[in-house]
Coordinates of C-alpha atoms and ligand atoms in Angstrom, one line a residue:
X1 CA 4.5 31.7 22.8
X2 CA 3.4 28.0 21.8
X3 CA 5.5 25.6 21.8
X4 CA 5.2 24.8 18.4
X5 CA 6.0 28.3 17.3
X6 CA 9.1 27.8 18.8
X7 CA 9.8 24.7 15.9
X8 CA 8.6 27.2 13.4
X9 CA 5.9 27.3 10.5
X10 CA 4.1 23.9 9.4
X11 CA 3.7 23.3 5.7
X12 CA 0.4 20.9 4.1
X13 CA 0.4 21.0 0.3
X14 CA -2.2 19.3 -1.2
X15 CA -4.1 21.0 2.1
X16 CA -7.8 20.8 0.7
X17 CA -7.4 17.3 0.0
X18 CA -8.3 13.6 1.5
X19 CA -5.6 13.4 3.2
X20 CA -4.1 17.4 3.5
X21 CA -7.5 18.4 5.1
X22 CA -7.2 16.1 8.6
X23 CA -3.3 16.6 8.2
X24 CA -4.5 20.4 8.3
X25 CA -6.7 19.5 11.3
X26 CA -4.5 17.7 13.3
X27 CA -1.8 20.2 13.0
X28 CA -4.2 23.6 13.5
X29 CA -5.5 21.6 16.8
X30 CA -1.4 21.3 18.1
X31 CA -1.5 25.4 17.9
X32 CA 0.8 25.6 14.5
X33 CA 1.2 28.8 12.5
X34 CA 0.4 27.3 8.7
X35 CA 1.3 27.6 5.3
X36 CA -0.9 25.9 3.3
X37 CA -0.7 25.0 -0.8
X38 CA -3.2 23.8 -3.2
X39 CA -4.4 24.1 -6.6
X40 CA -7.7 25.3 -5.9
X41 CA -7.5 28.8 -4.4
X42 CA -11.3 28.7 -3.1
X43 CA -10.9 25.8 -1.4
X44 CA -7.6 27.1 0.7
X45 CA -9.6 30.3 1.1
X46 CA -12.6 28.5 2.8
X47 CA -10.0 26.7 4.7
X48 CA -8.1 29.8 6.0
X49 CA -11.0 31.6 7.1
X50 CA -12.4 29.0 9.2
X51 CA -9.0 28.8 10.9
X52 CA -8.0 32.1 11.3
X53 CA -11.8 32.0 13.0
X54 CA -9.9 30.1 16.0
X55 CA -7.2 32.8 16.3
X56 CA -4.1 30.9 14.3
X57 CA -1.8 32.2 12.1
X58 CA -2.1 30.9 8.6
X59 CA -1.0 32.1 4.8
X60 CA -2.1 30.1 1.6
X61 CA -0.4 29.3 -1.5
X62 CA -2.9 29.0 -4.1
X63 CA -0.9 27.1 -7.6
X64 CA 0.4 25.0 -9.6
X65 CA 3.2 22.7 -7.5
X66 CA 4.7 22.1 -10.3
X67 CA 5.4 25.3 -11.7
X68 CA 8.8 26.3 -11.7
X69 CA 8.3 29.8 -9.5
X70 CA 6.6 27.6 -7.2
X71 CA 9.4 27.3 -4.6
X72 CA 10.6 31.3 -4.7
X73 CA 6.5 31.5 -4.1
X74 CA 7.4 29.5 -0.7
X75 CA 10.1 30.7 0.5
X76 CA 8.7 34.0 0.0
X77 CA 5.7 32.7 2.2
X78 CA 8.0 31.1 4.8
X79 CA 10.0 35.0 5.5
X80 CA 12.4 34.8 8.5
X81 CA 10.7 32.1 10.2
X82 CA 12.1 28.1 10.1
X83 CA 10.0 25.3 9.0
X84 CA 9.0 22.8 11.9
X85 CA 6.9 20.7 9.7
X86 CA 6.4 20.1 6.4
X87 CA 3.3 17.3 5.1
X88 CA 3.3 17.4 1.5
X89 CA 0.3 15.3 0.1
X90 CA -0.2 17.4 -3.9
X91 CA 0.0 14.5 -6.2
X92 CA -2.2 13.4 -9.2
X93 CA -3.2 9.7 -9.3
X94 CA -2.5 7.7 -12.9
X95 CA -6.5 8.5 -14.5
X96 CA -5.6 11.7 -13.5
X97 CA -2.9 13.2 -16.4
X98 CA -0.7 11.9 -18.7
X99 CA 2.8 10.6 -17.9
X100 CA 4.7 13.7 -18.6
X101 CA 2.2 15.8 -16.1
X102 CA 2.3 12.6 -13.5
X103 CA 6.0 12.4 -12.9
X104 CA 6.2 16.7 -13.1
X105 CA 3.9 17.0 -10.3
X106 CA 4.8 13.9 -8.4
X107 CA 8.1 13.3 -8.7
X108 CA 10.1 16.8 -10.0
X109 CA 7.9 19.5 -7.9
X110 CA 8.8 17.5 -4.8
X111 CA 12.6 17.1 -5.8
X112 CA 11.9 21.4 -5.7
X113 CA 10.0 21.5 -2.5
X114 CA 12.4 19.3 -1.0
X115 CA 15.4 21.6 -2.1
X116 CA 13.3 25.1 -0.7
X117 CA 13.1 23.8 2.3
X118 CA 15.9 21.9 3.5
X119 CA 17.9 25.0 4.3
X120 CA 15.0 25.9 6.7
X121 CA 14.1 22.9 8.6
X122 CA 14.4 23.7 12.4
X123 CA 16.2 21.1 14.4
X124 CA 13.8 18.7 15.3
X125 CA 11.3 19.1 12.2
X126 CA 10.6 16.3 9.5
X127 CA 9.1 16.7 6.0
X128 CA 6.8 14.1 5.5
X129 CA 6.2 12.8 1.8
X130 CA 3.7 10.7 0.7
X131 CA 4.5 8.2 -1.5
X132 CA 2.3 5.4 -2.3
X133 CA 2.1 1.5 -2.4
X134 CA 2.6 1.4 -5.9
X135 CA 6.1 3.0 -5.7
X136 CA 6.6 -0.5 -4.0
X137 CA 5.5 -2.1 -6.7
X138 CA 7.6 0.0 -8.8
X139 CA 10.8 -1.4 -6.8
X140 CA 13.5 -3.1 -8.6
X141 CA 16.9 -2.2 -9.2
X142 CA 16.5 -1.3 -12.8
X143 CA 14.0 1.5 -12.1
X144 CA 15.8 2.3 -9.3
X145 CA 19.0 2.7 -11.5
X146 CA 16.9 5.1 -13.7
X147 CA 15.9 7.3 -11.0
X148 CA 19.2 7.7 -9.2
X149 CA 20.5 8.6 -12.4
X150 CA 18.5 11.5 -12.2
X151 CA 20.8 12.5 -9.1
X152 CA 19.3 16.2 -7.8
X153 CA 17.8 17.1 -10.8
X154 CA 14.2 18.6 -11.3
X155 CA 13.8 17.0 -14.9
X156 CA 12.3 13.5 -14.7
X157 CA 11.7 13.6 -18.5
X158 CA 14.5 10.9 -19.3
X159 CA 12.4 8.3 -17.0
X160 CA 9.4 8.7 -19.8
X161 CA 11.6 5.9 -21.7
X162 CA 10.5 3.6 -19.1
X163 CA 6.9 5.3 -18.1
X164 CA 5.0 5.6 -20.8
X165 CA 2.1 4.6 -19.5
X166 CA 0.3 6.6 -16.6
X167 CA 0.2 3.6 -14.1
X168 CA 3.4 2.6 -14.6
X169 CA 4.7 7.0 -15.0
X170 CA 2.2 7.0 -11.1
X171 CA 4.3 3.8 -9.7
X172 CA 7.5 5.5 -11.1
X173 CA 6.9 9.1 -9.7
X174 CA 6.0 7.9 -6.2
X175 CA 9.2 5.2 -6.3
X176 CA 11.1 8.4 -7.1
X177 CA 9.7 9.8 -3.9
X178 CA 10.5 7.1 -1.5
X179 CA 14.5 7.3 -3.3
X180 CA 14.3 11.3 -2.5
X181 CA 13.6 10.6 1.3
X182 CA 16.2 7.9 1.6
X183 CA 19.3 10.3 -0.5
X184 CA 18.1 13.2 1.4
X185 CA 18.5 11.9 4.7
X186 CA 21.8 12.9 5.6
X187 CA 21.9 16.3 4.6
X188 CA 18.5 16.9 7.0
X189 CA 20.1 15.1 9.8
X190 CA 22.6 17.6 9.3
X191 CA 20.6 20.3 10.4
X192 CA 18.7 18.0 13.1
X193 CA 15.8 17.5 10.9
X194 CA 14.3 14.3 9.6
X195 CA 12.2 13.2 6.4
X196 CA 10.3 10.4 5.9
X197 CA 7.7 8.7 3.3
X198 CA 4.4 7.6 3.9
X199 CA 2.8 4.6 1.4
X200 CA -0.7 4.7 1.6
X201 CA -2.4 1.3 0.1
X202 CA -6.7 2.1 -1.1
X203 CA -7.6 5.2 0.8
X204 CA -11.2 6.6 0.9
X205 CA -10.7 10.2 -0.6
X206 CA -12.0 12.4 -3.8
X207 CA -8.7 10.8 -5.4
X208 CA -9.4 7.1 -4.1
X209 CA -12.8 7.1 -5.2
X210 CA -11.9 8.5 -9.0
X211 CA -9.4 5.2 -8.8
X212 CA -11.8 2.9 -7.7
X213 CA -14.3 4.4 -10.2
X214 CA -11.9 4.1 -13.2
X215 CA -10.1 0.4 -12.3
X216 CA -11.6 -2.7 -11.4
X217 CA -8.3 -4.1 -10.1
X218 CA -8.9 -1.5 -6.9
X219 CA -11.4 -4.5 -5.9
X220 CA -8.9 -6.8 -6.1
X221 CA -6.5 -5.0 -4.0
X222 CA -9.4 -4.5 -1.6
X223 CA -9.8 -8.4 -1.5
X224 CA -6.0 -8.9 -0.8
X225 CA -6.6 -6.2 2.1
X226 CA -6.0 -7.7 5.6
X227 CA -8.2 -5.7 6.8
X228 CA -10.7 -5.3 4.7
X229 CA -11.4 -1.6 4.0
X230 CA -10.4 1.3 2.8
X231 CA -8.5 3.6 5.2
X232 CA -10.0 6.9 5.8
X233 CA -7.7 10.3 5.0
X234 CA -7.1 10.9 9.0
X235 CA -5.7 7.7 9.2
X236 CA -2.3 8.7 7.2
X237 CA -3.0 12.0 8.3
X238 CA -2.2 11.0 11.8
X239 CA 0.7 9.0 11.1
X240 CA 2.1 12.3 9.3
X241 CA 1.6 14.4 12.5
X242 CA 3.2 11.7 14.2
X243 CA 6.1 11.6 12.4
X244 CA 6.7 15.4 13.0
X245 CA 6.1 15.4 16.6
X246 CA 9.0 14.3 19.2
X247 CA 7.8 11.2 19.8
X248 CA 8.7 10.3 16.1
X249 CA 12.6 11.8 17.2
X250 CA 14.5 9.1 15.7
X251 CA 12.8 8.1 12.5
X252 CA 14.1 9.1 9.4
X253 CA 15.3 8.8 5.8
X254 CA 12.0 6.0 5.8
X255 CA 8.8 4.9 3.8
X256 CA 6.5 3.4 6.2
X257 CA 3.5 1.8 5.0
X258 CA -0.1 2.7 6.1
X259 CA -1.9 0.3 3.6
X260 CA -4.3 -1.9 6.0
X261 CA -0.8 -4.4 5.5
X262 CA -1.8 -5.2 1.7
X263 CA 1.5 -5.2 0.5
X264 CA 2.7 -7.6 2.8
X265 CA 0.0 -10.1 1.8
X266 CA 1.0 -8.9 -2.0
X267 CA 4.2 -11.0 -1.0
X268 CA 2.8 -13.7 0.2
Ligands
NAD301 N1 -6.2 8.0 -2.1 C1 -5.5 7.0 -2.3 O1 -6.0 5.8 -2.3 C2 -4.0 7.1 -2.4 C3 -3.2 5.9 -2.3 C4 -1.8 6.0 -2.4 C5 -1.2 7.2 -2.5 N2 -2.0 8.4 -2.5 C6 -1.3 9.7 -2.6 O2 -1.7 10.4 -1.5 C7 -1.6 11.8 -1.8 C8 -2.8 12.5 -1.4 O3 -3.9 12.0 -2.1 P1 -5.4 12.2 -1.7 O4 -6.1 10.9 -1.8 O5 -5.5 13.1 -0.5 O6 -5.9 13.0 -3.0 P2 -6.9 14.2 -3.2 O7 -7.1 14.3 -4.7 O8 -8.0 14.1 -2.3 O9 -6.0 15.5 -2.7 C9 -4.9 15.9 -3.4 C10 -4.8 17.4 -3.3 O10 -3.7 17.9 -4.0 C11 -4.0 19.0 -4.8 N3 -3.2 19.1 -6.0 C12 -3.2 18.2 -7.0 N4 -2.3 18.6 -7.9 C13 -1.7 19.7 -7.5 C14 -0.8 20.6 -8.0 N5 -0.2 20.4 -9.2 N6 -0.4 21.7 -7.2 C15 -1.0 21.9 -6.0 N7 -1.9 21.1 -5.5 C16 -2.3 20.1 -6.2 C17 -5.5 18.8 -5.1 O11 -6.2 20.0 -5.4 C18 -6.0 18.1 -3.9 O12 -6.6 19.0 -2.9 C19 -1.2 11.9 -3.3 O13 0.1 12.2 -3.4 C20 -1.6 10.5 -3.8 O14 -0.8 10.1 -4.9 C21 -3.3 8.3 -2.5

């Protein structure tokens, strides 16, 4: 048996995607059995095939994330065996729905992924959300307030108040998700487990480009970029296999930023 069999099943939603596809990768070159979710069932099928074509176990979850039968869907697809990694990457940038459908794919099918599957994390596994640097931006106590006042529920609908716009319903979602990691925590370092956030800043993928195509103020964040580019999809891919690995044993219940430091020169 591989090792990593041992730690269970690894999870990729958003698997065809910028950043899910070199998450999928990096995690099919480690030896994992996978479970992999996405919208677009043709793209997980070409996927599977090509990795099942190197001898690895993997099942797909072709749907909607934020569809409520979603989770049973999971767990279903999980059976007897513990999770050992979960990188969860489905989202839907702001030119890409309206508030309402922003925050119930961002925000409220994570809260549900999150819940499905705490109670099978194996000791020593993470779930790795990514956030975003404009949940950053989104920081300050009164949204903050609004969001905790959710508590565990699945129904961000009361936070439309303050999101009614999709940038600002995007920058509210993904402050949500950084808040989920931090409450959740505890009750994964119950079980041994961890969870974490990842911010990407400008990323170079299908969804990045549809941003930079849609908003001229991506070129300004590009300016305020210490380093000048865009990041690639592998590079918060990697930091996301990192997190679940060993060497990653004592970080949790974090967002850590892999945004080419732009929101540290934001600040000032
Ligand atoms: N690209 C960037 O510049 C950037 C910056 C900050 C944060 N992010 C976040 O990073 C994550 C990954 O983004 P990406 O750049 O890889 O985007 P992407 O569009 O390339 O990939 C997202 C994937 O999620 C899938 N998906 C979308 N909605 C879904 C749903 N409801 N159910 C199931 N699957 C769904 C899509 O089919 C796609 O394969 C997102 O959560 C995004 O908000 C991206």
């Amino acid at each position: 048996m591989r090792e990593n069999e041992k730690r269970g099943v690894a999870i990729v939603t958003g698997a065809t995607g910028g950043m899910g596809a070199p998450a999928v990768k990096r995690l099919a070159a480690q030896g994992w059995p996978l479970i992999l979710c996405d919208i677009d069932e043709t793209r997980l099928e070409l996927m599977a095939s090509l990795i099942r074509e190197v001898g690895l176990q993997v099942d797909i979850l072709a749907g909607d994330m934020a569809e409520r039968g979603f989770p049973d869907r999971l767990i279903a697809a999980i059976g007897e065996r513990q999770v050992g990694a979960l990188i969860h990457t489905a989202g839907l940038s702001p030119t890409m729905g309206d508030p309402a459908r922003i925050l119930a794919v961002n925000y409220d099918a994570t809260v549900r992924l999150v819940d499905a599957v705490r109670p099978r994390m194996a000791a020593g596994s993470c779930a790795v959300l990514v956030a975003s640097m404009a949940g950053h931006q989104m920081h300050s106590p009164e949204i903050d307030a609004a969001i905790d006042a959710l508590g565990t529920s699945d129904d961000s609908s009361p936070l439309l108040n303050i999101a009614m716009m999709p940038e600002i319903a995007y920058g509210v979602s993904k402050r949500g998700v950084q808040r989920i990691v931090e409450r959740e925590a505890k009750a994964f370092g119950e079980r041994g487990a961890r969870i974490a956030s990842i911010s990407p800043g400008l990323i170079d993928t299908p969804m990045g480009r549809a941003e930079k195509a849609a908003q001229p103020l991506m070129e300004n964040i590009l300016q305020m970029t210490p380093l000048g580019r865009y990041g690639v999809g592998d590079e918060i891919a990697s930091v996301a296999v990192f997190l679940c690995s060993p060497d990653a044993s004592y970080v949790s219940g974090c967002d850590i930023k892999v945004d080419g430091g732009v929101m540290a020169a934001m600040r000032g």
